[in-house]
CSV table of N, CA and C in Angstrom, one decimal:
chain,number,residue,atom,x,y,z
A,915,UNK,N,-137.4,-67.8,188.1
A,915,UNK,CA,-136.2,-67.1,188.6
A,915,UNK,C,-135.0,-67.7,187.9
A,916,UNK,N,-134.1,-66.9,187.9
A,916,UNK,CA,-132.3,-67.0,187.4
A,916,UNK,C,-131.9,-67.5,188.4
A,917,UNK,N,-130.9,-68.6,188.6
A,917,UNK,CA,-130.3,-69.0,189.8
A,917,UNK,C,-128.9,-69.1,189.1
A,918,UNK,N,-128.0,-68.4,189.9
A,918,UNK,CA,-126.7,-68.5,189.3
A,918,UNK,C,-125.5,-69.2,189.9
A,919,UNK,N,-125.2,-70.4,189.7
A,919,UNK,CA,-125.0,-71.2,191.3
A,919,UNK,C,-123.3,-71.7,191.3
A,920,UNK,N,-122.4,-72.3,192.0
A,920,UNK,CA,-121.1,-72.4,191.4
A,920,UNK,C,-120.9,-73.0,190.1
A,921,UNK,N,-121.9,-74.1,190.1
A,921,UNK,CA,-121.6,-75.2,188.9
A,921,UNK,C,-122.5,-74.4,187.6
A,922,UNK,N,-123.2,-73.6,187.8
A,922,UNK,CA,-123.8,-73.1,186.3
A,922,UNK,C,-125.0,-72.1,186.7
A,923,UNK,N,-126.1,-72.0,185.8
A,923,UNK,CA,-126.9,-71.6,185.7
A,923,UNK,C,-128.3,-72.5,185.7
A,924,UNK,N,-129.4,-71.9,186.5
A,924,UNK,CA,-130.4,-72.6,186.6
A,924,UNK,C,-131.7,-71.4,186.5
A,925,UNK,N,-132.8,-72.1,185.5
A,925,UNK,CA,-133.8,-71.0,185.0
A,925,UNK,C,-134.8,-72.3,185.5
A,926,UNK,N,-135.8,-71.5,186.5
A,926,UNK,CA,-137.5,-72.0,187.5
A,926,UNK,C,-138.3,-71.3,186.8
A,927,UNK,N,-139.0,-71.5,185.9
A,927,UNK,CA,-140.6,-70.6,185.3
A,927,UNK,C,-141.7,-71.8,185.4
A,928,UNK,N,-142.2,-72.2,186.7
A,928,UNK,CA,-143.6,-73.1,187.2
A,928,UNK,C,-143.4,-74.1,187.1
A,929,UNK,N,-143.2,-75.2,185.7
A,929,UNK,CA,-142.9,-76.6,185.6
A,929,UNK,C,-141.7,-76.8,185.5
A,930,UNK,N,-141.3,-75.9,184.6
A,930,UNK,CA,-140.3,-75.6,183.9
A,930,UNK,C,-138.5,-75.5,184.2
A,931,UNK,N,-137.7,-76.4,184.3
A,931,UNK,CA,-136.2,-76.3,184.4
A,931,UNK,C,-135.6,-76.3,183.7
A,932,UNK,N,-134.4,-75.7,183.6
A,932,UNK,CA,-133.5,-75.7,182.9
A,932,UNK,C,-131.9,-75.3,183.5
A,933,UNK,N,-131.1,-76.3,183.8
A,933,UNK,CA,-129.9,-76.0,183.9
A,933,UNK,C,-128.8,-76.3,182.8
A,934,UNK,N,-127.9,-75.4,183.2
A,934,UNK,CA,-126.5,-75.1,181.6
A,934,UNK,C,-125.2,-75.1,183.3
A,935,UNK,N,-124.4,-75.8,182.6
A,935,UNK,CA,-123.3,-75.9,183.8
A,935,UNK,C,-122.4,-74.9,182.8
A,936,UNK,N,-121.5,-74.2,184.0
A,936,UNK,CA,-120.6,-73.2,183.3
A,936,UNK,C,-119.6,-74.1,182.7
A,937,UNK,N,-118.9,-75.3,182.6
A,937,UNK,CA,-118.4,-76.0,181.5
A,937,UNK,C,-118.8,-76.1,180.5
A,938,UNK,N,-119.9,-76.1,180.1
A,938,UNK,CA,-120.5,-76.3,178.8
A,938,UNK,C,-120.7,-75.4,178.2
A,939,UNK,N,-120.6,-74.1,178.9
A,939,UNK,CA,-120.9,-73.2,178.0
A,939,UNK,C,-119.1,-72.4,177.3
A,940,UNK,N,-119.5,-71.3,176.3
A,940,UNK,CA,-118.5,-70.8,175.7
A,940,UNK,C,-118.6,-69.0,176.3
A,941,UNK,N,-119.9,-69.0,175.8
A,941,UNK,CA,-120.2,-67.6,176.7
A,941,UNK,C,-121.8,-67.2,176.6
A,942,UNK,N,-121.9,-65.8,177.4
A,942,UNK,CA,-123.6,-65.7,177.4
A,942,UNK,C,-123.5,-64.4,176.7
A,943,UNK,N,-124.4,-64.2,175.9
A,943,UNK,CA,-125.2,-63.0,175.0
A,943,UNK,C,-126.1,-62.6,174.8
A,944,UNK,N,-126.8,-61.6,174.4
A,944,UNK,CA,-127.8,-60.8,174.4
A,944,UNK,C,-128.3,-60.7,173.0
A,945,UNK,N,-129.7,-61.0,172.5
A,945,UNK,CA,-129.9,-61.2,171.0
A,945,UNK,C,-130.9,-59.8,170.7
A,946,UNK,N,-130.2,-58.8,170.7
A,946,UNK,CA,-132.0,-57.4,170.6
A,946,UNK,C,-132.4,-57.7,169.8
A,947,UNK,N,-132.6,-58.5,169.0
A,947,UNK,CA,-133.9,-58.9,168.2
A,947,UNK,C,-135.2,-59.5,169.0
A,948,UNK,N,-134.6,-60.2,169.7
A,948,UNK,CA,-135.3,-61.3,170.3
A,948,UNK,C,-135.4,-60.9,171.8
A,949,UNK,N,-134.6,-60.1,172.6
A,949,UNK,CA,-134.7,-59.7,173.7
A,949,UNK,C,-134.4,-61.2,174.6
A,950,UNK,N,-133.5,-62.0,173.8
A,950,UNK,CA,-133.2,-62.9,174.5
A,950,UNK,C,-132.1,-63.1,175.1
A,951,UNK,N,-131.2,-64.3,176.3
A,951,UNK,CA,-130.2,-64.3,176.7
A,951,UNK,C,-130.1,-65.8,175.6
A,952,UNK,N,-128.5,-65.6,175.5
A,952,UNK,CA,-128.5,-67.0,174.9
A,952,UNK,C,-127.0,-67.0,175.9
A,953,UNK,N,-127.3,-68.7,175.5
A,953,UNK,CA,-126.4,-69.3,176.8
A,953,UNK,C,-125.2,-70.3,175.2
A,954,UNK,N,-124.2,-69.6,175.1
A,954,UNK,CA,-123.5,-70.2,174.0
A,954,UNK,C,-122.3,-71.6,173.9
A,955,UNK,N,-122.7,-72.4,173.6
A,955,UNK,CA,-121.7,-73.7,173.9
A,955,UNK,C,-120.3,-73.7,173.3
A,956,UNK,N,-119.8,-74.7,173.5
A,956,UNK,CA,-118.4,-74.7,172.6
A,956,UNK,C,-118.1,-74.7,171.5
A,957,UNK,N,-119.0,-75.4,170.7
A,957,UNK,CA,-119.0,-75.3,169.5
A,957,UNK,C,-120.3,-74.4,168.7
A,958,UNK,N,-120.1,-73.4,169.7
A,958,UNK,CA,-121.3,-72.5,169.1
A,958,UNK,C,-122.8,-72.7,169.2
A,959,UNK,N,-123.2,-74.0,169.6
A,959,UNK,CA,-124.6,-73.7,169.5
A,959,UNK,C,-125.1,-72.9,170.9
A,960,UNK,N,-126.5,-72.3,170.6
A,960,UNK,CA,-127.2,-71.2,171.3
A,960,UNK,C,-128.2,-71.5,172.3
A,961,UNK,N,-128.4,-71.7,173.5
A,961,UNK,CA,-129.4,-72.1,173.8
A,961,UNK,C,-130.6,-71.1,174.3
A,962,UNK,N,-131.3,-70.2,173.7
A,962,UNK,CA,-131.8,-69.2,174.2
A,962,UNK,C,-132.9,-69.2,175.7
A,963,UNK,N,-133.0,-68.0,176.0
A,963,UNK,CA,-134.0,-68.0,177.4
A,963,UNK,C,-134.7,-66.7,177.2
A,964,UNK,N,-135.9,-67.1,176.4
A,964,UNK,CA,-136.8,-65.8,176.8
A,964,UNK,C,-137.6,-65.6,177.6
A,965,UNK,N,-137.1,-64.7,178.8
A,965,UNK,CA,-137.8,-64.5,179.4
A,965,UNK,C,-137.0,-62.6,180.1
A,966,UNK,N,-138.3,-62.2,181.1
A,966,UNK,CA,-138.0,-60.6,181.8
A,966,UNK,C,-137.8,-61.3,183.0
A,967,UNK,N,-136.9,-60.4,183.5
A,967,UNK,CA,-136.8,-60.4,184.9
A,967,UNK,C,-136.9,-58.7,185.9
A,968,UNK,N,-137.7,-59.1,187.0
A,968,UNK,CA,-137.6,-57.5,187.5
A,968,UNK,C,-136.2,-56.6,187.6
A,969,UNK,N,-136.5,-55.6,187.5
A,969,UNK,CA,-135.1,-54.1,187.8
A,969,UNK,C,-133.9,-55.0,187.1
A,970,UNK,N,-133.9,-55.7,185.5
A,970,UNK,CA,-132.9,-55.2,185.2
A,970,UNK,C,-133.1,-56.1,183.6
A,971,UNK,N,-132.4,-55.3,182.7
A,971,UNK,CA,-132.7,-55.4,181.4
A,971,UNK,C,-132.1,-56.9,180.8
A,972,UNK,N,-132.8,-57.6,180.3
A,972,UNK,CA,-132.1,-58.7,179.7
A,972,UNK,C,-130.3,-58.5,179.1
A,973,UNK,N,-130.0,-57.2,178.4
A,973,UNK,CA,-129.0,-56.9,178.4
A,973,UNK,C,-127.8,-57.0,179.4
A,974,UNK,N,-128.8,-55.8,180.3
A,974,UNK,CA,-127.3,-56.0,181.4
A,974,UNK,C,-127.3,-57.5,182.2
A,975,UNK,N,-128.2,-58.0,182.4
A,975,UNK,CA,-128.7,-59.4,182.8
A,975,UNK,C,-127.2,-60.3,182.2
A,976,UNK,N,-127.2,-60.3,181.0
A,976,UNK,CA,-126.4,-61.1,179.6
A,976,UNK,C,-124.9,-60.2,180.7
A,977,UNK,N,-124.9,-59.2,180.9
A,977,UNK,CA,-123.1,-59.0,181.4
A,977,UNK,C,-122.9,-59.3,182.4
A,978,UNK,N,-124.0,-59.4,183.4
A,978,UNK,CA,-123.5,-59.9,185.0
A,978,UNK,C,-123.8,-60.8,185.0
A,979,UNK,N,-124.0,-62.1,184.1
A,979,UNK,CA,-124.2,-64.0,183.7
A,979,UNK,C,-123.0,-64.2,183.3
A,980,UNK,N,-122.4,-63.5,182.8
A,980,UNK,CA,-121.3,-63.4,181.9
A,980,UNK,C,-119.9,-63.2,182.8
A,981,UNK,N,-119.8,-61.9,183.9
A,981,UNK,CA,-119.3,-62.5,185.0
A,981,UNK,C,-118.9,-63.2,185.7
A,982,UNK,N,-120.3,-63.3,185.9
A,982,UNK,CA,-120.5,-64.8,187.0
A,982,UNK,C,-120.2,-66.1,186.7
A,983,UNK,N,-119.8,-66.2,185.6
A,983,UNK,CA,-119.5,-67.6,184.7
A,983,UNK,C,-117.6,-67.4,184.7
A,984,UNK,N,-117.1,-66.6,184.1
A,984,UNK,CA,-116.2,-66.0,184.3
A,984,UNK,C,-115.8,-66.4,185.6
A,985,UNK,N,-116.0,-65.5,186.2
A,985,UNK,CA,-115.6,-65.9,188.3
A,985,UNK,C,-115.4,-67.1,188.6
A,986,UNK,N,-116.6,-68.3,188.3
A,986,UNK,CA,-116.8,-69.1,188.3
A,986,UNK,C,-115.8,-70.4,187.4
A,987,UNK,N,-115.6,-70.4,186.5
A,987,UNK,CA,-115.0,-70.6,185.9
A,987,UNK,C,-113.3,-71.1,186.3
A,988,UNK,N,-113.2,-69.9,186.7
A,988,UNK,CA,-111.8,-69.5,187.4
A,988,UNK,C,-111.1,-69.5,189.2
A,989,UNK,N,-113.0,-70.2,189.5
A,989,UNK,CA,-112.6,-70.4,190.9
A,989,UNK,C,-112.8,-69.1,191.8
A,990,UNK,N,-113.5,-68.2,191.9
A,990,UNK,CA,-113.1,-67.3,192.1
A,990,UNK,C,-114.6,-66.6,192.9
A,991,UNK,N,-115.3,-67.5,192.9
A,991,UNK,CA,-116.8,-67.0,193.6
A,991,UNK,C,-116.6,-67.5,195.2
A,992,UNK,N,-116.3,-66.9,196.0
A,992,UNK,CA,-117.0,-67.0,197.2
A,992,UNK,C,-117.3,-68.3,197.7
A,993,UNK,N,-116.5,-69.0,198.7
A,993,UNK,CA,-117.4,-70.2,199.3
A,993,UNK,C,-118.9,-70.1,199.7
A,994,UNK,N,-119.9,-71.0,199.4
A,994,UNK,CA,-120.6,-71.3,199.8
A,994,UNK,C,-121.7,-71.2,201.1
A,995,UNK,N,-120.5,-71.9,202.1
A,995,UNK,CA,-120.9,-72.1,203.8
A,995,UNK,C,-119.5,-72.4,204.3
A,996,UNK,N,-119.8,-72.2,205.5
A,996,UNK,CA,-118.4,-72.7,206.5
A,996,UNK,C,-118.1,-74.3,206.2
A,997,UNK,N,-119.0,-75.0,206.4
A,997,UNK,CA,-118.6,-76.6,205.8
A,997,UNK,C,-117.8,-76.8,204.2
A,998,UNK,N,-118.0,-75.7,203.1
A,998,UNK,CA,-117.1,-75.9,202.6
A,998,UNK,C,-115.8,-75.7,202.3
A,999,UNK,N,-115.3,-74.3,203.1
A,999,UNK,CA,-114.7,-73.8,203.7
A,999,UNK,C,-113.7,-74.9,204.1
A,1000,UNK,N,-114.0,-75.5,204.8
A,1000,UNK,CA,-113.6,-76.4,205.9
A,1000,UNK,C,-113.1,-78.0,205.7
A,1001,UNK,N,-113.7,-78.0,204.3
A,1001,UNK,CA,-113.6,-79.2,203.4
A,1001,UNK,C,-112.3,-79.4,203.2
């Protein structure tokens, strides 16, 4: 699974983890060659993730990561829970 969380992005495939915090990145993109998402840093380097996810194309996947980083970024996602809220 894709977990899209305040502080970044987190990818679960069995052993397998990988988190990218939305400060480190520059932006996310879509490679059609490769059908990959790449997760792009500051100084350009790529970190790609191939993988499918159900009902929805790696593509549109790459514009609503891209959002959500966005949003996030800028503060702008949604509290959490009432306790943060409350913080």
């Amino acid at each position: 699974y894709l977990a899209l969380r305040h502080d970044g992005a987190l990818f679960v495939s069995g052993e397998t983890e990988r988190f990218v915090a939305w400060d480190d990145l520059e932006d996310v993109s879509w490679d059609a060659r490769t059908d990959a998402l790449l997760f792009v840093g500051h100084y350009g380097e790529a970190v790609p993730l191939v993988a499918r996810f159900a009902d929805v194309t790696n593509e549109e996947l790459a514009r609503r990561v891209r959002a959500v980083r966005r949003r996030a970024v800028h503060g702008l996602l949604p509290s959490r829970s009432k306790e943060s809220r409350e913080a």
